[in-house]
Amino acid sequence: MTLPARAEDIIGLTAHDKSGAKVGKVGQVYYNDQTEQPTWVTVNTGLFGMNESFVPLQNARTEGDTLVVAHDKAVIKDAPNVGHDQHLSESEEMELYRYYGLPTQRGVATDRRSESGRTSREAASMTRSEERLNVGTRTEEVGKARLRKHVVTEEQQVSVPVRREEVRVERTPLTGAERSAAGKHADFSDAEQEVVLHEERPVVGKETVPVEKVQLGTETVTENRTVRDKVRKEQVEVDGVDERRKR
C-alpha cells in the first residue's frame, strides 16, 4: 500500500522495520518543500520512547495501523541525532541521507503541522510511581496466663451453743399426811444420794466441699495505634526544554 498523503494519517502509526520488529510510534512527518511529498518521519525510540530518530519514507508502506520502513531497527536507533525543529537544515538532511545510504533529493524537509499550529505528534510519556503505606494487623503471642492452686491455712472462729447440767436444791415442805407417814419411821441417820451431771462439749470435724469454679478466658478489646513510616515517590522533571515552549 502506498503512503497516505496527509500527515494525520501517518502520525501515530506504529513503525516496524523490514524484518517486522517493532520500532516505535511515529511522532512527526517531514515533507519535501518542493515536491510536497512525505520524506521523513520521526519515531519514538529508546527507553520509555524518550528519543526520536529520523527514518526515511523511501520504500516504506502502510499496513493497517503499521508503517513498515525499509531499514533495520538497530540502524534506526543509531541514526544521527539532528534537531527536531520545523525545518531540517540542508546539512542535517544531507547527514541523514549519507547515514542511510540514500541518494539526496532537492528541497529541505519541513514538518507538517495541524491547524492549531502545534505539531500533530504523540506526546512522550512515562509512568510516575510512588509508595503508599498498606497497614494491616497480625496476631502474635505476647504472653501466657496459668491457673494454679495451693493450700493455705487460716484460723476460723465459730460460736457453738453447748448445754450443761447444774445442781439445783429444791426444798418442799411436807404435808400433814406426808409428815405423819415420815414420822413413824423417823430416826437420825446418815444418808447420801448422787446425781450425775452432763454437759455438751464442742466437737470439731472437717470436710472438703467444692465452693466455686475458677477458669481462664480471653476477650478482645480494640484500641487505635498510630503507624509512621517513610515512603518514596517519583517526581518528573523536564530538562532541555525552553521555558517558553513548556505547556
PDB file of C-alpha atoms in Angstrom, residues 4 17 30 32 45 59-60 118 120 181:
ATOM      1  CA  PRO A   4      -1.070   8.415   2.797  1.00  0.00           C
ATOM      2  CA  ASP A  17      11.403  -2.425  10.477  1.00  0.00           C
ATOM      3  CA  TYR A  30       8.537  15.921   7.345  1.00  0.00           C
ATOM      4  CA  ASN A  32       9.857  17.976   0.881  1.00  0.00           C
ATOM      5  CA  THR A  45      12.738   5.030  20.337  1.00  0.00           C
ATOM      6  CA  ASN A  59      10.295   2.351   0.013  1.00  0.00           C
ATOM      7  CA  ALA A  60       8.081   2.489   3.140  1.00  0.00           C
ATOM      8  CA  ARG A 118       1.214  22.633  17.012  1.00  0.00           C
ATOM      9  CA  SER A 120       0.487  16.586  15.346  1.00  0.00           C
ATOM     10  CA  ALA A 181     -46.023 -41.141 157.377  1.00  0.00           C
TER      11      ALA A 181
END
